[in-house]
PDB file of C-alpha atoms and ligand atoms in Angstrom:
ATOM      1  CA  MET A   5       3.831  -4.168  13.678  1.00 57.00           C
ATOM      2  CA  LEU A   6       3.845  -0.744  14.513  1.00 71.00           C
ATOM      3  CA  GLU A   7       4.745  -1.548  18.012  1.00 76.00           C
ATOM      4  CA  ASN A   8       7.355   0.731  18.762  1.00 79.00           C
ATOM      5  CA  LEU A   9       5.684   3.840  17.007  1.00 84.00           C
ATOM      6  CA  SER A  10       2.112   2.586  18.923  1.00 84.00           C
ATOM      7  CA  SER A  11       3.588   2.319  22.374  1.00 86.00           C
ATOM      8  CA  ARG A  12       5.633   5.977  21.633  1.00 87.00           C
ATOM      9  CA  LEU A  13       2.586   7.562  20.829  1.00 86.00           C
ATOM     10  CA  GLN A  14       0.120   6.270  23.461  1.00 86.00           C
ATOM     11  CA  GLN A  15       2.886   7.563  25.966  1.00 88.00           C
ATOM     12  CA  VAL A  16       2.253  10.674  24.625  1.00 87.00           C
ATOM     13  CA  VAL A  17      -1.673  10.091  24.912  1.00 85.00           C
ATOM     14  CA  LYS A  18      -1.288   9.376  28.669  1.00 86.00           C
ATOM     15  CA  THR A  19       0.668  12.513  29.309  1.00 87.00           C
ATOM     16  CA  LEU A  20      -1.773  14.681  27.456  1.00 83.00           C
ATOM     17  CA  ARG A  21      -4.530  12.810  29.161  1.00 82.00           C
ATOM     18  CA  GLY A  22      -3.201  13.263  32.663  1.00 82.00           C
ATOM     19  CA  HIS A  23      -3.673  17.478  32.042  1.00 80.00           C
ATOM     20  CA  ALA A  24      -6.910  18.711  33.495  1.00 77.00           C
ATOM     21  CA  ARG A  25      -5.873  22.060  31.630  1.00 80.00           C
ATOM     22  CA  LEU A  26      -3.319  22.291  28.606  1.00 80.00           C
ATOM     23  CA  SER A  27      -1.552  25.292  27.506  1.00 84.00           C
ATOM     24  CA  GLU A  28       0.650  25.555  24.191  1.00 85.00           C
ATOM     25  CA  ASP A  29       3.436  24.735  25.959  1.00 89.00           C
ATOM     26  CA  ASN A  30       2.007  21.387  26.836  1.00 87.00           C
ATOM     27  CA  ILE A  31       1.137  20.757  23.315  1.00 87.00           C
ATOM     28  CA  THR A  32       4.505  22.012  21.534  1.00 90.00           C
ATOM     29  CA  ASP A  33       6.047  19.164  24.225  1.00 90.00           C
ATOM     30  CA  ALA A  34       3.744  16.608  22.989  1.00 89.00           C
ATOM     31  CA  MET A  35       4.285  17.442  19.521  1.00 91.00           C
ATOM     32  CA  ARG A  36       7.974  17.340  19.976  1.00 93.00           C
ATOM     33  CA  GLU A  37       7.564  13.784  21.184  1.00 91.00           C
ATOM     34  CA  VAL A  38       4.980  12.994  18.510  1.00 91.00           C
ATOM     35  CA  ARG A  39       7.662  14.236  15.763  1.00 93.00           C
ATOM     36  CA  MET A  40      10.377  11.661  17.532  1.00 92.00           C
ATOM     37  CA  ALA A  41       8.021   8.657  17.151  1.00 90.00           C
ATOM     38  CA  LEU A  42       7.111   9.521  13.758  1.00 90.00           C
ATOM     39  CA  LEU A  43      11.023  10.318  12.695  1.00 90.00           C
ATOM     40  CA  GLU A  44      12.017   6.966  14.557  1.00 88.00           C
ATOM     41  CA  ALA A  45       9.220   4.765  12.962  1.00 86.00           C
ATOM     42  CA  ASP A  46      10.695   6.281   9.630  1.00 85.00           C
ATOM     43  CA  VAL A  47       7.826   8.184   7.894  1.00 88.00           C
ATOM     44  CA  ALA A  48       9.613  10.660   5.895  1.00 88.00           C
ATOM     45  CA  LEU A  49      10.703  13.854   7.101  1.00 90.00           C
ATOM     46  CA  PRO A  50       8.444  16.184   5.200  1.00 90.00           C
ATOM     47  CA  VAL A  51       5.339  13.761   5.893  1.00 91.00           C
ATOM     48  CA  VAL A  52       6.281  14.635   9.797  1.00 93.00           C
ATOM     49  CA  LYS A  53       6.680  18.144   9.195  1.00 94.00           C
ATOM     50  CA  ASP A  54       3.615  18.408   7.507  1.00 93.00           C
ATOM     51  CA  PHE A  55       1.485  16.436   9.871  1.00 93.00           C
ATOM     52  CA  VAL A  56       2.612  17.839  13.564  1.00 94.00           C
ATOM     53  CA  ASN A  57       2.140  21.525  11.772  1.00 93.00           C
ATOM     54  CA  GLN A  58      -1.371  20.461  10.740  1.00 92.00           C
ATOM     55  CA  VAL A  59      -2.149  19.105  14.417  1.00 92.00           C
ATOM     56  CA  LYS A  60      -0.466  21.969  16.078  1.00 89.00           C
ATOM     57  CA  GLU A  61      -2.602  24.562  14.149  1.00 89.00           C
ATOM     58  CA  ARG A  62      -5.503  22.716  14.995  1.00 88.00           C
ATOM     59  CA  ALA A  63      -4.757  22.089  18.784  1.00 85.00           C
ATOM     60  CA  VAL A  64      -3.965  25.285  19.814  1.00 83.00           C
ATOM     61  CA  GLY A  65      -6.943  26.596  18.571  1.00 81.00           C
ATOM     62  CA  ARG A  66      -9.627  27.554  20.908  1.00 74.00           C
ATOM     63  CA  GLU A  67     -11.899  24.935  20.907  1.00 75.00           C
ATOM     64  CA  VAL A  68      -9.296  22.202  21.885  1.00 77.00           C
ATOM     65  CA  LEU A  69      -7.867  24.417  24.752  1.00 76.00           C
ATOM     66  CA  GLN A  70     -10.838  25.880  26.275  1.00 77.00           C
ATOM     67  CA  SER A  71     -12.714  21.830  25.817  1.00 79.00           C
ATOM     68  CA  LEU A  72     -13.727  19.922  29.063  1.00 76.00           C
ATOM     69  CA  SER A  73     -10.928  17.553  28.089  1.00 81.00           C
ATOM     70  CA  PRO A  74      -8.226  19.294  26.161  1.00 82.00           C
ATOM     71  CA  GLY A  75      -6.193  16.568  26.172  1.00 82.00           C
ATOM     72  CA  GLN A  76      -8.812  14.211  24.546  1.00 82.00           C
ATOM     73  CA  ALA A  77      -9.311  16.780  22.192  1.00 85.00           C
ATOM     74  CA  VAL A  78      -5.778  16.892  21.090  1.00 86.00           C
ATOM     75  CA  ILE A  79      -6.098  13.229  20.587  1.00 87.00           C
ATOM     76  CA  GLN A  80      -8.757  13.325  18.387  1.00 89.00           C
ATOM     77  CA  VAL A  81      -6.795  15.621  16.270  1.00 90.00           C
ATOM     78  CA  VAL A  82      -4.230  13.515  15.978  1.00 90.00           C
ATOM     79  CA  HIS A  83      -6.250  10.600  15.432  1.00 92.00           C
ATOM     80  CA  GLU A  84      -8.321  12.563  12.782  1.00 93.00           C
ATOM     81  CA  GLU A  85      -5.030  14.102  11.099  1.00 93.00           C
ATOM     82  CA  LEU A  86      -3.319  10.315  10.930  1.00 91.00           C
ATOM     83  CA  THR A  87      -6.460   8.936   9.266  1.00 93.00           C
ATOM     84  CA  ARG A  88      -6.487  11.752   6.828  1.00 93.00           C
ATOM     85  CA  LEU A  89      -2.850  11.237   6.349  1.00 91.00           C
ATOM     86  CA  MET A  90      -3.383   7.670   5.321  1.00 91.00           C
ATOM     87  CA  GLY A  91      -6.116   8.426   2.715  1.00 91.00           C
ATOM     88  CA  GLU A  92      -9.311   8.681   4.821  1.00 83.00           C
ATOM     89  CA  GLN A  93     -11.423   6.114   3.327  1.00 85.00           C
ATOM     90  CA  ASN A  94     -10.545   2.949   2.103  1.00 87.00           C
ATOM     91  CA  VAL A  95     -10.698   2.562  -1.654  1.00 84.00           C
ATOM     92  CA  GLY A  96     -10.761  -0.832  -2.898  1.00 90.00           C
ATOM     93  CA  LEU A  97     -10.493  -2.353  -6.629  1.00 95.00           C
ATOM     94  CA  ASN A  98     -11.838  -0.374  -9.574  1.00 95.00           C
ATOM     95  CA  LEU A  99     -13.167  -3.002 -11.816  1.00 96.00           C
ATOM     96  CA  ALA A 100     -15.476  -0.294 -13.563  1.00 94.00           C
ATOM     97  CA  THR A 101     -14.493  -1.331 -17.045  1.00 94.00           C
ATOM     98  CA  ASN A 102     -15.585  -3.564 -20.066  1.00 94.00           C
ATOM     99  CA  PRO A 103     -14.032  -7.087 -19.112  1.00 96.00           C
ATOM    100  CA  PRO A 104     -11.273  -8.291 -18.866  1.00 97.00           C
ATOM    101  CA  ALA A 105     -10.632  -5.506 -16.388  1.00 98.00           C
ATOM    102  CA  ILE A 106      -6.702  -5.540 -16.324  1.00 98.00           C
ATOM    103  CA  VAL A 107      -4.587  -5.189 -12.846  1.00 98.00           C
ATOM    104  CA  LEU A 108      -1.071  -4.411 -13.724  1.00 98.00           C
ATOM    105  CA  MET A 109       1.492  -5.537 -10.468  1.00 98.00           C
ATOM    106  CA  ALA A 110       4.213  -2.990 -10.042  1.00 96.00           C
ATOM    107  CA  GLY A 111       7.163  -3.642  -7.785  1.00 94.00           C
ATOM    108  CA  LEU A 112      10.801  -4.422  -7.043  1.00 92.00           C
ATOM    109  CA  GLN A 113      11.590  -7.887  -6.615  1.00 91.00           C
ATOM    110  CA  GLY A 114      10.622  -9.763  -3.522  1.00 92.00           C
ATOM    111  CA  SER A 115       7.924  -7.289  -2.477  1.00 94.00           C
ATOM    112  CA  GLY A 116       5.390  -9.646  -2.633  1.00 96.00           C
ATOM    113  CA  LYS A 117       3.877  -9.123  -6.277  1.00 96.00           C
ATOM    114  CA  THR A 118       3.486 -12.551  -7.236  1.00 97.00           C
ATOM    115  CA  THR A 119       2.026 -13.754  -3.822  1.00 97.00           C
ATOM    116  CA  THR A 120      -0.321 -10.662  -3.873  1.00 98.00           C
ATOM    117  CA  SER A 121      -1.433 -10.989  -7.529  1.00 98.00           C
ATOM    118  CA  ALA A 122      -2.577 -14.913  -6.049  1.00 98.00           C
ATOM    119  CA  LYS A 123      -4.332 -13.350  -2.981  1.00 98.00           C
ATOM    120  CA  LEU A 124      -6.000 -10.869  -5.213  1.00 98.00           C
ATOM    121  CA  ALA A 125      -7.274 -13.661  -7.683  1.00 98.00           C
ATOM    122  CA  ARG A 126      -7.982 -15.751  -4.784  1.00 98.00           C
ATOM    123  CA  LEU A 127     -10.431 -12.876  -3.237  1.00 97.00           C
ATOM    124  CA  LEU A 128     -11.942 -11.863  -6.652  1.00 97.00           C
ATOM    125  CA  LYS A 129     -12.681 -15.606  -7.235  1.00 98.00           C
ATOM    126  CA  SER A 130     -14.660 -15.530  -3.763  1.00 97.00           C
ATOM    127  CA  GLU A 131     -16.991 -12.558  -5.487  1.00 96.00           C
ATOM    128  CA  LYS A 132     -17.627 -14.812  -8.546  1.00 97.00           C
ATOM    129  CA  LYS A 133     -15.285 -13.343 -10.671  1.00 98.00           C
ATOM    130  CA  LYS A 134     -13.672 -15.377 -13.393  1.00 98.00           C
ATOM    131  CA  VAL A 135      -9.893 -14.323 -13.122  1.00 98.00           C
ATOM    132  CA  LEU A 136      -7.032 -14.843 -15.579  1.00 98.00           C
ATOM    133  CA  LEU A 137      -3.417 -14.919 -13.689  1.00 98.00           C
ATOM    134  CA  ALA A 138      -0.696 -13.972 -16.140  1.00 98.00           C
ATOM    135  CA  SER A 139       3.180 -13.346 -15.510  1.00 97.00           C
ATOM    136  CA  ALA A 140       5.838 -11.959 -17.677  1.00 96.00           C
ATOM    137  CA  ASP A 141       8.498 -12.279 -14.836  1.00 94.00           C
ATOM    138  CA  VAL A 142      11.038 -13.435 -17.103  1.00 93.00           C
ATOM    139  CA  TYR A 143      14.088 -12.724 -15.497  1.00 89.00           C
ATOM    140  CA  ARG A 144      13.317 -14.572 -11.804  1.00 83.00           C
ATOM    141  CA  PRO A 145      13.946 -17.809 -11.881  1.00 73.00           C
ATOM    142  CA  ALA A 146      10.785 -19.788 -11.402  1.00 91.00           C
ATOM    143  CA  ALA A 147       8.804 -16.696 -11.173  1.00 92.00           C
ATOM    144  CA  ILE A 148       6.277 -17.983 -13.352  1.00 95.00           C
ATOM    145  CA  GLU A 149       6.312 -21.421 -11.925  1.00 95.00           C
ATOM    146  CA  GLN A 150       5.533 -19.801  -8.710  1.00 96.00           C
ATOM    147  CA  LEU A 151       2.451 -18.330  -9.982  1.00 96.00           C
ATOM    148  CA  LYS A 152       1.227 -21.438 -11.771  1.00 97.00           C
ATOM    149  CA  THR A 153       1.524 -23.321  -8.883  1.00 97.00           C
ATOM    150  CA  LEU A 154      -0.345 -20.773  -6.418  1.00 97.00           C
ATOM    151  CA  ALA A 155      -2.962 -20.720  -9.496  1.00 98.00           C
ATOM    152  CA  LYS A 156      -3.587 -24.481  -9.334  1.00 98.00           C
ATOM    153  CA  SER A 157      -3.874 -24.447  -5.738  1.00 97.00           C
ATOM    154  CA  LEU A 158      -6.603 -21.735  -5.824  1.00 97.00           C
ATOM    155  CA  GLU A 159      -8.003 -23.194  -8.633  1.00 98.00           C
ATOM    156  CA  VAL A 160      -7.831 -20.082 -10.753  1.00 98.00           C
ATOM    157  CA  ASP A 161      -6.565 -19.730 -14.152  1.00 98.00           C
ATOM    158  CA  CYS A 162      -3.310 -19.046 -15.161  1.00 98.00           C
ATOM    159  CA  PHE A 163      -1.818 -18.244 -18.703  1.00 98.00           C
ATOM    160  CA  ASP A 164       0.519 -20.204 -20.166  1.00 96.00           C
ATOM    161  CA  SER A 165       3.697 -18.188 -20.219  1.00 94.00           C
ATOM    162  CA  ASN A 166       7.437 -19.273 -20.465  1.00 92.00           C
ATOM    163  CA  ALA A 167      10.627 -17.488 -19.791  1.00 92.00           C
ATOM    164  CA  THR A 168      11.907 -17.463 -23.214  1.00 94.00           C
ATOM    165  CA  GLN A 169       8.998 -15.209 -24.041  1.00 95.00           C
ATOM    166  CA  LYS A 170       9.011 -11.528 -24.565  1.00 95.00           C
ATOM    167  CA  PRO A 171       7.306  -9.938 -21.952  1.00 96.00           C
ATOM    168  CA  ALA A 172       5.275  -7.850 -24.067  1.00 97.00           C
ATOM    169  CA  ASP A 173       4.542 -10.810 -26.178  1.00 98.00           C
ATOM    170  CA  ILE A 174       3.431 -12.318 -23.074  1.00 97.00           C
ATOM    171  CA  ALA A 175       0.951  -9.186 -22.380  1.00 98.00           C
ATOM    172  CA  ALA A 176      -0.384  -9.752 -25.804  1.00 98.00           C
ATOM    173  CA  GLN A 177      -1.469 -13.125 -25.895  1.00 98.00           C
ATOM    174  CA  ALA A 178      -2.845 -13.393 -22.516  1.00 98.00           C
ATOM    175  CA  LEU A 179      -4.669  -9.933 -23.399  1.00 98.00           C
ATOM    176  CA  ASP A 180      -5.943 -11.997 -26.316  1.00 98.00           C
ATOM    177  CA  PHE A 181      -6.558 -14.901 -24.566  1.00 98.00           C
ATOM    178  CA  ALA A 182      -8.258 -12.899 -21.745  1.00 98.00           C
ATOM    179  CA  LYS A 183     -10.861 -11.399 -24.291  1.00 98.00           C
ATOM    180  CA  ARG A 184     -11.191 -14.577 -25.984  1.00 98.00           C
ATOM    181  CA  HIS A 185     -12.330 -16.559 -23.151  1.00 98.00           C
ATOM    182  CA  PHE A 186     -14.625 -13.931 -21.481  1.00 98.00           C
ATOM    183  CA  TYR A 187     -12.314 -13.383 -18.077  1.00 98.00           C
ATOM    184  CA  ASP A 188     -13.737 -10.602 -16.035  1.00 98.00           C
ATOM    185  CA  VAL A 189     -10.605  -9.788 -14.693  1.00 98.00           C
ATOM    186  CA  LEU A 190      -6.673 -10.298 -15.795  1.00 98.00           C
ATOM    187  CA  ILE A 191      -3.887  -9.810 -13.594  1.00 98.00           C
ATOM    188  CA  PHE A 192      -0.816  -9.126 -14.812  1.00 98.00           C
ATOM    189  CA  ASP A 193       2.553 -10.190 -12.954  1.00 97.00           C
ATOM    190  CA  THR A 194       5.781  -8.334 -13.815  1.00 95.00           C
ATOM    191  CA  ALA A 195       9.360  -8.492 -13.203  1.00 91.00           C
ATOM    192  CA  GLY A 196      10.809  -6.867 -10.497  1.00 86.00           C
ATOM    193  CA  ARG A 197      14.577  -6.284 -10.021  1.00 81.00           C
ATOM    194  CA  LEU A 198      16.613  -5.714  -6.923  1.00 78.00           C
ATOM    195  CA  GLY A 199      16.563  -1.897  -7.592  1.00 78.00           C
ATOM    196  CA  ILE A 200      14.704   0.890 -10.060  1.00 79.00           C
ATOM    197  CA  ASP A 201      16.680   0.444 -13.389  1.00 84.00           C
ATOM    198  CA  GLU A 202      15.866   2.216 -16.426  1.00 88.00           C
ATOM    199  CA  ALA A 203      15.581  -1.071 -18.504  1.00 88.00           C
ATOM    200  CA  MET A 204      13.041  -2.202 -15.909  1.00 88.00           C
ATOM    201  CA  MET A 205      10.923   0.887 -15.920  1.00 91.00           C
ATOM    202  CA  ALA A 206      11.227   1.088 -19.931  1.00 93.00           C
ATOM    203  CA  GLU A 207       9.790  -2.116 -19.756  1.00 94.00           C
ATOM    204  CA  ILE A 208       6.521  -1.749 -17.196  1.00 94.00           C
ATOM    205  CA  LYS A 209       5.894   1.379 -19.120  1.00 95.00           C
ATOM    206  CA  GLN A 210       5.504  -0.655 -22.635  1.00 96.00           C
ATOM    207  CA  LEU A 211       3.708  -3.054 -20.457  1.00 97.00           C
ATOM    208  CA  HIS A 212       1.362  -0.662 -19.046  1.00 97.00           C
ATOM    209  CA  GLU A 213       0.607   0.955 -22.864  1.00 97.00           C
ATOM    210  CA  LEU A 214      -0.288  -2.138 -24.220  1.00 97.00           C
ATOM    211  CA  LEU A 215      -2.552  -3.651 -21.427  1.00 98.00           C
ATOM    212  CA  ASN A 216      -3.866  -0.120 -20.876  1.00 97.00           C
ATOM    213  CA  PRO A 217      -4.917  -1.519 -17.327  1.00 98.00           C
ATOM    214  CA  ILE A 218      -7.729   0.020 -14.909  1.00 98.00           C
ATOM    215  CA  GLU A 219      -5.584  -0.530 -11.957  1.00 98.00           C
ATOM    216  CA  THR A 220      -1.754  -0.407 -11.918  1.00 98.00           C
ATOM    217  CA  LEU A 221      -1.050  -1.221  -8.161  1.00 97.00           C
ATOM    218  CA  PHE A 222       2.263  -0.594  -6.469  1.00 95.00           C
ATOM    219  CA  VAL A 223       3.381  -3.188  -4.334  1.00 96.00           C
ATOM    220  CA  VAL A 224       5.625  -2.678  -1.678  1.00 93.00           C
ATOM    221  CA  ASP A 225       7.429  -4.235   1.371  1.00 92.00           C
ATOM    222  CA  ALA A 226       6.494  -2.363   4.310  1.00 89.00           C
ATOM    223  CA  MET A 227       9.421  -3.321   5.902  1.00 86.00           C
ATOM    224  CA  GLN A 228      11.898  -1.033   3.788  1.00 84.00           C
ATOM    225  CA  GLY A 229      10.721   1.608   5.112  1.00 78.00           C
ATOM    226  CA  GLN A 230      12.348   5.068   3.749  1.00 80.00           C
ATOM    227  CA  ASP A 231      13.519   3.004   0.469  1.00 83.00           C
ATOM    228  CA  ALA A 232       9.837   1.877   0.123  1.00 85.00           C
ATOM    229  CA  VAL A 233       8.712   5.612  -0.020  1.00 85.00           C
ATOM    230  CA  ASN A 234      11.718   6.521  -2.832  1.00 86.00           C
ATOM    231  CA  THR A 235      10.750   3.429  -4.711  1.00 89.00           C
ATOM    232  CA  ALA A 236       6.923   4.179  -4.406  1.00 89.00           C
ATOM    233  CA  ARG A 237       8.255   8.015  -5.980  1.00 88.00           C
ATOM    234  CA  ALA A 238      10.421   6.601  -8.554  1.00 89.00           C
ATOM    235  CA  PHE A 239       7.571   3.938  -9.695  1.00 91.00           C
ATOM    236  CA  GLY A 240       5.154   6.856  -9.326  1.00 92.00           C
ATOM    237  CA  GLU A 241       6.848   8.936 -11.891  1.00 91.00           C
ATOM    238  CA  THR A 242       6.805   6.461 -14.549  1.00 91.00           C
ATOM    239  CA  LEU A 243       3.660   4.897 -14.280  1.00 93.00           C
ATOM    240  CA  PRO A 244      -0.005   6.229 -13.887  1.00 95.00           C
ATOM    241  CA  LEU A 245      -0.511   4.006 -10.395  1.00 95.00           C
ATOM    242  CA  THR A 246      -3.523   3.975  -9.343  1.00 96.00           C
ATOM    243  CA  GLY A 247      -2.914   2.329  -5.956  1.00 95.00           C
ATOM    244  CA  VAL A 248      -0.741   0.598  -3.542  1.00 95.00           C
ATOM    245  CA  VAL A 249      -0.512  -3.097  -1.984  1.00 96.00           C
ATOM    246  CA  LEU A 250       1.633  -2.853   1.281  1.00 93.00           C
ATOM    247  CA  THR A 251       2.734  -6.144   2.076  1.00 95.00           C
ATOM    248  CA  LYS A 252       4.678  -7.675   5.097  1.00 93.00           C
ATOM    249  CA  LEU A 253       2.935  -5.807   7.693  1.00 89.00           C
ATOM    250  CA  ASP A 254       2.941  -8.617   9.864  1.00 87.00           C
ATOM    251  CA  GLY A 255       6.823  -8.479  10.618  1.00 79.00           C
ATOM    252  CA  ASP A 256       8.394  -6.028  12.263  1.00 70.00           C
ATOM    253  CA  ALA A 257       7.682  -3.075  10.004  1.00 68.00           C
ATOM    254  CA  ARG A 258       8.706   0.294  11.834  1.00 72.00           C
ATOM    255  CA  GLY A 259       4.941   2.050   9.985  1.00 75.00           C
ATOM    256  CA  GLY A 260       6.558   4.574   8.114  1.00 81.00           C
ATOM    257  CA  ALA A 261       5.888   3.227   4.583  1.00 83.00           C
ATOM    258  CA  ALA A 262       1.958   3.000   5.954  1.00 82.00           C
ATOM    259  CA  LEU A 263       2.144   6.618   7.104  1.00 87.00           C
ATOM    260  CA  SER A 264       4.371   8.160   4.078  1.00 89.00           C
ATOM    261  CA  VAL A 265       3.280   6.077   0.966  1.00 88.00           C
ATOM    262  CA  ARG A 266      -0.078   7.976   0.299  1.00 89.00           C
ATOM    263  CA  HIS A 267       0.962  11.560   1.584  1.00 88.00           C
ATOM    264  CA  VAL A 268       4.398  10.993  -1.182  1.00 85.00           C
ATOM    265  CA  THR A 269       2.702   9.588  -4.329  1.00 87.00           C
ATOM    266  CA  GLY A 270      -1.007  10.965  -3.711  1.00 91.00           C
ATOM    267  CA  LYS A 271      -2.206   7.046  -4.167  1.00 92.00           C
ATOM    268  CA  PRO A 272      -4.127   5.065  -1.771  1.00 93.00           C
ATOM    269  CA  ILE A 273      -3.101   2.023  -0.037  1.00 94.00           C
ATOM    270  CA  LYS A 274      -5.689  -0.308  -1.350  1.00 96.00           C
ATOM    271  CA  TYR A 275      -4.645  -3.316   0.604  1.00 96.00           C
ATOM    272  CA  ILE A 276      -2.240  -4.724   3.383  1.00 94.00           C
ATOM    273  CA  GLY A 277      -0.529  -8.091   3.001  1.00 95.00           C
ATOM    274  CA  VAL A 278      -0.506  -9.452   6.568  1.00 94.00           C
ATOM    275  CA  SER A 279       0.715 -12.966   6.161  1.00 96.00           C
ATOM    276  CA  GLU A 280       2.855 -15.455   3.482  1.00 96.00           C
ATOM    277  CA  LYS A 281      -0.512 -17.415   3.115  1.00 97.00           C
ATOM    278  CA  VAL A 282      -2.926 -16.696   0.231  1.00 96.00           C
ATOM    279  CA  ASP A 283      -5.404 -15.567   2.672  1.00 97.00           C
ATOM    280  CA  GLY A 284      -3.231 -12.757   3.932  1.00 97.00           C
ATOM    281  CA  ILE A 285      -4.576  -9.850   2.251  1.00 97.00           C
ATOM    282  CA  GLU A 286      -6.718  -7.331   4.078  1.00 95.00           C
ATOM    283  CA  LEU A 287      -8.297  -3.811   2.542  1.00 95.00           C
ATOM    284  CA  PHE A 288      -6.611  -1.172   4.110  1.00 94.00           C
ATOM    285  CA  HIS A 289      -8.699   1.246   6.367  1.00 93.00           C
ATOM    286  CA  PRO A 290      -7.095   4.235   7.388  1.00 93.00           C
ATOM    287  CA  GLU A 291      -8.990   4.749  10.075  1.00 92.00           C
ATOM    288  CA  ARG A 292      -8.928   1.405  11.799  1.00 90.00           C
ATOM    289  CA  MET A 293      -4.855   1.768  11.381  1.00 88.00           C
ATOM    290  CA  ALA A 294      -4.933   5.086  12.953  1.00 90.00           C
ATOM    291  CA  SER A 295      -7.031   3.474  15.961  1.00 88.00           C
ATOM    292  CA  ARG A 296      -4.571   0.567  16.223  1.00 83.00           C
ATOM    293  CA  VAL A 297      -1.241   3.065  15.969  1.00 83.00           C
ATOM    294  CA  LEU A 298      -2.971   5.343  19.011  1.00 82.00           C
ATOM    295  CA  GLY A 299      -4.060   2.320  21.023  1.00 75.00           C
TER     296      GLY A 299
HETATM  297  P1  GDP B 305       7.656 -10.897  -5.885  1.00 96.58           P
HETATM  298  O1  GDP B 305       9.324 -11.156  -6.165  1.00 96.58           O
HETATM  299  O2  GDP B 305       7.822  -9.780  -5.863  1.00 96.58           O
HETATM  300  O3  GDP B 305       7.130 -11.530  -7.044  1.00 96.58           O
HETATM  301  O4  GDP B 305       7.369 -11.509  -4.968  1.00 96.58           O
HETATM  302  P2  GDP B 305       6.725 -12.735  -4.014  1.00 96.58           P
HETATM  303  O5  GDP B 305       5.513 -12.675  -4.164  1.00 96.58           O
HETATM  304  O6  GDP B 305       7.864 -13.854  -4.594  1.00 96.58           O
HETATM  305  O7  GDP B 305       7.805 -12.670  -2.321  1.00 96.58           O
HETATM  306  C1  GDP B 305       8.955 -12.512  -1.679  1.00 96.58           C
HETATM  307  C2  GDP B 305       8.747 -13.269  -0.314  1.00 96.58           C
HETATM  308  O8  GDP B 305       7.590 -12.491   0.385  1.00 96.58           O
HETATM  309  C3  GDP B 305       7.884 -14.668  -0.616  1.00 96.58           C
HETATM  310  O9  GDP B 305       8.556 -15.078   0.801  1.00 96.58           O
HETATM  311  C4  GDP B 305       6.583 -14.265  -0.015  1.00 96.58           C
HETATM  312  O10 GDP B 305       6.357 -15.613   0.819  1.00 96.58           O
HETATM  313  C5  GDP B 305       6.919 -13.254   1.156  1.00 96.58           C
HETATM  314  N1  GDP B 305       5.359 -12.196   1.181  1.00 96.58           N
HETATM  315  C6  GDP B 305       4.655 -11.980   0.100  1.00 96.58           C
HETATM  316  N2  GDP B 305       3.822 -11.213   0.985  1.00 96.58           N
HETATM  317  C7  GDP B 305       4.003 -11.053   2.263  1.00 96.58           C
HETATM  318  C8  GDP B 305       3.371 -10.599   3.559  1.00 96.58           C
HETATM  319  O11 GDP B 305       2.285 -10.240   3.192  1.00 96.58           O
HETATM  320  N3  GDP B 305       3.741 -11.077   4.774  1.00 96.58           N
HETATM  321  C9  GDP B 305       4.769 -12.129   5.014  1.00 96.58           C
HETATM  322  N4  GDP B 305       5.053 -12.315   5.874  1.00 96.58           N
HETATM  323  N5  GDP B 305       5.405 -12.645   3.706  1.00 96.58           N
HETATM  324  C10 GDP B 305       5.516 -11.840   2.242  1.00 96.58           C
END
């Protein structure tokens, strides 16, 4: 993943390291390269602008230009700003509430919601939490069955909903079930459409009000590039999101979503999906991602 962006930025790093002294012009040239690399990686334009300005402002500062290895100092600034762009620290799931802690999954169809629900259930189970999965995806054929099958393979309980029910009824019943059976966590998977539409947004808003989740995670396919960011913005305007899960980072995603989504939504990327398998999930670490990108 992110190979193109990485190799472009590594080239800039190499050039900067090659200078014993740096002038403002050297930095301007380097920033032009960084800007192009980010745009080609599908990072949203306002994000690129802010990022480049921020780096430049710091890089032409006296400490950097007069340091013993100015190239290295600029690279350090780029690294720090990349990390900041992606949110500094990892913020894991917040489950600090009266049980059941509810995690609501939102996103477009195919983004990886169902798979991610199962992945999270597996993680929480390994932390000895009693987890209930439930699905209100009554539109996509076999979605509920898919979750039930995944739950079974993980030996996690799955609420017995079906596609003839109304999503709001499923939510009310699943919540009641989770309370009565003392589950620690209820992971609630919802329907996604192919694009954003009003009916879908109204439905998930209703589910949000009904469930009052402590976590509302927006699941987005990293391969969607700029579209991922636009979708994130639309969901963020409708729902009080608490975090983002960026899926399919094992594919040939160009990286734009990873770098833009935090800046655009103001919400942290909490996890990344790195394979189709149920163990293909990792905590997102901005600092490590920045190191990976800079090589
Ligand atoms: P939903 O419609 O949002 O519930 O999406 P699904 O969970 O059904 O996922 C859609 C497709 O993406 C499935 O084929 C999943 O196996 C695949 N998928 C989900 N997450 C990942 C991931 O992190 N990496 C890869 N390679 N595939 C994923």
